[in-house]
Coordinates of C-alpha atoms in Angstrom, one line a residue:
M1 CA -139.9 110.0 2.8
Y2 CA -140.1 106.6 1.0
R3 CA -139.6 108.1 -2.5
F4 CA -136.0 106.6 -2.5
L5 CA -137.7 103.2 -3.1
L6 CA -138.3 104.4 -6.7
T7 CA -134.6 105.1 -7.4
P8 CA -132.7 102.7 -9.7
R9 CA -130.5 101.6 -6.8
W10 CA -133.5 100.5 -4.8
W11 CA -135.2 99.0 -7.8
G12 CA -132.2 96.7 -8.1
I13 CA -132.3 95.8 -4.4
N14 CA -136.0 95.1 -4.5
V15 CA -135.8 92.9 -7.5
F16 CA -132.9 90.9 -6.0
V17 CA -134.8 90.4 -2.8
L18 CA -138.0 89.3 -4.6
L19 CA -136.0 86.7 -6.6
A20 CA -133.7 85.6 -3.8
I21 CA -136.4 84.8 -1.2
P22 CA -138.4 82.4 -3.3
F23 CA -135.2 80.7 -4.6
C24 CA -134.0 80.1 -1.1
V25 CA -137.3 78.8 0.1
F26 CA -137.5 76.5 -3.0
M27 CA -134.0 75.1 -2.4
G28 CA -134.7 74.6 1.3
S29 CA -137.9 72.8 0.5
W30 CA -136.2 70.6 -2.1
Q31 CA -133.4 69.6 0.3
L32 CA -136.1 68.8 3.0
S33 CA -137.9 66.6 0.5
R34 CA -134.7 64.8 -0.2
F35 CA -134.2 64.1 3.5
E36 CA -137.8 62.9 3.9
A37 CA -137.4 60.6 0.8
R38 CA -134.3 59.1 2.4
V39 CA -136.2 58.5 5.7
E40 CA -139.0 56.8 3.8
D41 CA -136.5 54.7 1.8
H42 CA -134.8 53.7 5.1
R43 CA -138.2 52.7 6.6
S44 CA -139.2 50.8 3.5
A45 CA -135.9 49.0 3.3
G46 CA -136.4 47.7 6.8
E47 CA -139.9 46.4 6.0
Q48 CA -138.7 44.9 2.8
A49 CA -135.9 43.0 4.6
E50 CA -138.4 41.4 6.9
E51 CA -140.7 40.4 4.0
H52 CA -137.8 38.9 2.1
Q53 CA -136.9 36.6 5.0
Q54 CA -140.3 34.8 4.5
E55 CA -139.8 34.3 0.7
P56 CA -138.6 31.0 -0.9
Y57 CA -135.0 30.8 -2.1
R58 CA -134.5 31.6 -5.8
P59 CA -131.5 30.9 -8.1
L60 CA -128.9 33.6 -8.2
T61 CA -129.2 34.3 -11.9
E62 CA -132.9 35.2 -11.6
L63 CA -132.1 38.1 -9.2
L64 CA -129.2 39.8 -11.1
P65 CA -128.3 42.6 -11.5
V66 CA -128.9 43.7 -7.9
D67 CA -131.0 46.7 -7.3
K68 CA -133.1 48.2 -4.5
A69 CA -135.9 45.7 -5.3
T70 CA -133.7 42.6 -5.1
V71 CA -131.4 43.5 -2.2
G72 CA -132.2 41.2 0.7
R73 CA -134.0 38.6 -1.3
Q74 CA -133.4 34.9 -0.5
V75 CA -131.0 33.3 -3.0
T76 CA -129.4 30.0 -3.6
A77 CA -126.2 29.1 -5.5
R78 CA -124.1 26.0 -6.0
G79 CA -120.4 25.5 -6.5
R80 CA -117.1 24.9 -4.7
Y81 CA -115.4 27.2 -2.3
G82 CA -112.2 28.8 -3.4
E83 CA -110.1 31.7 -1.9
Q84 CA -110.9 32.9 1.5
L85 CA -110.5 36.5 2.6
L86 CA -111.1 38.6 5.7
V87 CA -113.0 41.8 5.9
P88 CA -111.7 43.7 9.0
D89 CA -113.3 46.4 11.2
R90 CA -116.9 45.3 10.9
E91 CA -119.2 45.8 13.9
L92 CA -121.9 43.5 15.1
D93 CA -124.0 43.7 18.3
G94 CA -121.8 46.7 19.4
K95 CA -118.5 44.7 19.1
R96 CA -115.7 45.1 16.6
G97 CA -114.7 42.1 14.5
F98 CA -114.3 40.8 11.0
Y99 CA -116.2 39.0 8.3
V100 CA -115.0 35.7 6.9
L101 CA -115.5 36.0 3.1
T102 CA -115.1 32.9 0.9
L103 CA -115.5 32.9 -2.9
L104 CA -117.9 30.3 -4.3
R105 CA -116.7 29.1 -7.8
T106 CA -119.9 28.4 -9.7
D107 CA -120.4 26.3 -12.8
D108 CA -120.4 29.3 -15.1
G109 CA -116.8 30.1 -14.2
K110 CA -117.6 33.2 -12.1
A111 CA -117.2 33.4 -8.3
L112 CA -119.8 34.6 -5.9
P113 CA -118.5 36.3 -2.7
V114 CA -120.1 34.6 0.3
V115 CA -119.9 36.0 3.8
R116 CA -119.9 32.8 5.9
G117 CA -120.1 34.7 9.2
W118 CA -118.6 37.2 11.7
L119 CA -116.0 36.7 14.4
P120 CA -115.0 39.2 17.2
G121 CA -111.6 40.7 17.5
T122 CA -108.8 41.6 15.1
A123 CA -108.8 39.9 11.7
D124 CA -106.7 36.8 12.0
R125 CA -106.5 34.1 9.3
A126 CA -105.7 31.5 12.0
E127 CA -109.1 32.1 13.7
A128 CA -111.2 31.9 10.5
P129 CA -112.6 28.4 10.1
A130 CA -111.9 26.7 6.8
A131 CA -114.6 26.4 4.2
P132 CA -116.3 23.1 3.5
A133 CA -114.7 21.0 0.9
G134 CA -116.4 19.6 -2.2
E135 CA -119.5 20.9 -4.0
V136 CA -121.9 22.9 -1.7
T137 CA -125.2 24.7 -2.0
V138 CA -125.4 28.0 -0.2
T139 CA -128.5 29.9 0.8
G140 CA -128.7 33.4 2.1
A141 CA -129.6 37.0 1.4
L142 CA -128.5 38.8 -1.7
Q143 CA -126.5 42.0 -1.2
A144 CA -125.3 44.8 -3.5
S145 CA -121.6 45.5 -3.8
E146 CA -120.3 47.8 -1.1
V147 CA -118.9 51.3 -1.6
P148 CA -116.0 52.3 0.6
G149 CA -117.0 55.2 2.9
E150 CA -120.7 54.5 2.7
N151 CA -123.2 52.6 4.9
G152 CA -120.5 52.0 7.5
V153 CA -118.0 50.5 5.1
P154 CA -114.5 51.6 6.1
A155 CA -112.5 53.5 3.4
Q156 CA -109.0 52.5 4.7
G157 CA -106.3 51.1 2.5
G158 CA -103.0 49.3 2.8
L159 CA -104.5 46.1 4.3
P160 CA -102.4 43.0 4.7
S161 CA -102.5 40.2 2.2
G162 CA -105.7 38.2 2.3
Q163 CA -107.9 41.1 3.5
T164 CA -110.2 43.5 1.7
T165 CA -112.0 46.6 2.8
A166 CA -115.2 46.4 0.8
I167 CA -117.1 43.5 -0.6
S168 CA -117.4 44.4 -4.3
A169 CA -116.3 43.1 -7.6
A170 CA -114.1 46.2 -8.1
S171 CA -112.2 45.3 -5.0
L172 CA -112.0 41.6 -5.4
V173 CA -111.0 41.6 -9.1
N174 CA -107.5 42.7 -8.0
L175 CA -107.2 39.8 -5.5
V176 CA -108.3 36.8 -7.6
S177 CA -107.6 35.6 -11.2
Y178 CA -111.2 35.0 -12.2
D179 CA -114.4 37.0 -12.7
V180 CA -116.5 37.9 -9.7
Y181 CA -120.2 38.6 -9.5
D182 CA -121.1 42.2 -8.8
A183 CA -123.0 41.0 -5.7
W184 CA -122.5 39.0 -2.6
V185 CA -124.5 36.7 -0.2
T186 CA -124.6 36.6 3.5
L187 CA -125.5 33.1 4.8
T188 CA -128.7 32.6 6.6
R189 CA -126.9 30.2 9.0
A190 CA -123.3 31.0 9.6
D191 CA -120.7 28.2 9.4
S192 CA -118.6 26.7 12.2
G193 CA -120.0 28.7 15.2
M194 CA -119.6 32.1 13.6
K195 CA -122.4 34.7 13.9
P196 CA -124.5 35.3 10.8
V197 CA -124.1 38.8 9.2
P198 CA -127.5 40.6 9.1
V199 CA -128.8 42.0 5.8
T200 CA -127.8 45.6 5.1
A201 CA -129.9 48.1 3.3
A202 CA -129.3 49.0 -0.3
N203 CA -127.1 52.0 -1.2
D204 CA -128.8 55.4 -0.8
T205 CA -131.6 54.0 1.4
G206 CA -130.1 54.5 4.8
L207 CA -129.9 57.4 7.2
D208 CA -126.3 58.1 6.4
L209 CA -124.2 61.2 6.1
K210 CA -125.9 62.2 2.8
A211 CA -129.3 62.2 4.5
F212 CA -128.1 64.5 7.3
Q213 CA -126.3 66.7 4.8
N214 CA -129.7 67.3 3.1
L215 CA -131.2 68.2 6.5
G216 CA -128.3 70.6 7.1
Y217 CA -128.7 72.2 3.7
T218 CA -132.4 72.7 4.4
G219 CA -131.6 74.8 7.5
E220 CA -128.9 76.8 5.6
W221 CA -131.3 77.8 2.7
F222 CA -134.0 78.9 5.2
V223 CA -131.4 80.9 7.1
F224 CA -130.3 82.6 3.8
A225 CA -133.9 83.6 3.2
G226 CA -134.2 85.1 6.6
F227 CA -130.9 86.9 6.2
V228 CA -132.0 88.5 2.9
V229 CA -135.2 89.8 4.6
F230 CA -133.1 91.1 7.6
M231 CA -130.6 92.9 5.4
W232 CA -133.5 94.5 3.3
F233 CA -135.1 95.9 6.4
R234 CA -131.8 97.1 7.8
L235 CA -131.0 99.0 4.5
L236 CA -134.6 100.4 4.5
R237 CA -134.3 101.6 8.1
R238 CA -131.0 103.3 7.4
E239 CA -132.4 105.1 4.3
V240 CA -135.4 106.2 6.3
E241 CA -133.2 107.6 9.0
F242 CA -131.1 109.5 6.4
A243 CA -134.3 110.9 4.9
R244 CA -135.6 112.1 8.3
D245 CA -132.2 113.7 9.1
A246 CA -132.2 115.5 5.8
E247 CA -135.8 116.9 6.4
L248 CA -134.7 118.2 9.8
G249 CA -131.5 119.6 8.4
L250 CA -129.4 117.3 10.5
T251 CA -126.8 116.7 7.7
P252 CA -123.2 116.0 8.6
D253 CA -121.0 119.1 8.9
E254 CA -118.8 119.8 6.0
E255 CA -115.1 119.6 6.5
P256 CA -113.2 123.0 6.3
V257 CA -111.4 123.5 3.1
P258 CA -107.7 124.4 3.7
S259 CA -106.1 127.4 1.9
P260 CA -103.7 126.7 -0.9
S261 CA -100.7 127.9 1.3
G262 CA -101.7 125.4 4.0
S263 CA -102.2 128.2 6.6
A264 CA -105.1 130.3 7.7
P265 CA -105.5 133.7 6.0
S266 CA -104.2 136.6 8.1
A267 CA -106.5 139.6 8.9
G268 CA -105.6 143.0 7.5
V269 CA -104.2 145.7 9.8

């Protein structure tokens, strides 16, 4: 009854199933490992941020370029405040508001974006306190440039003059006439009654959309593996039923063949 499994057709089906199931399981396991790695990165980033708060402040140039190891480290820089911009649609303590971003012109001619604090409500230049005049020394946590659409950063465009969506050199270079560091600092103590902006995790270390996409892909690959097994058993069962029917002579009736003239032959008189 199962001799049909040795036919070329079923050899092809069996080889496909034997290759497809391990492949689906491997891909599902790989996606699951990616999700677990992101969870671990998220946990480590939180622990790292707490450890960095206890560290002494270090000069900015010693911690550049910014990477996962230097994000959140305490940094100090000296210069004069220049242009001030607003970063709208930022949430803090469950409320919507905006960051007050001021560029610190350092002695090397480049500017360091400094988030001096957060204010609730709609971004309004009149509500943002002016930056201190003269030469100042800032201390805060080092942050990597933001990417629109990731880690809660809005991806909107068409903002009014004096506002920016993301805090990054790529965004700010079009708004100022001098070079900008590919990093930014959030002050430990906000200026003029504003709330300090907490440290954010480095890119690709949070439980963001990418992490849950990995989890979703994990389920899809395991479902594919189960579907392959289901279809193989379904085809096998159908072939077995056909083989049993053939042994019992329960084959479908043949259709009558019509005569060439299209009518039934007449009986002789």
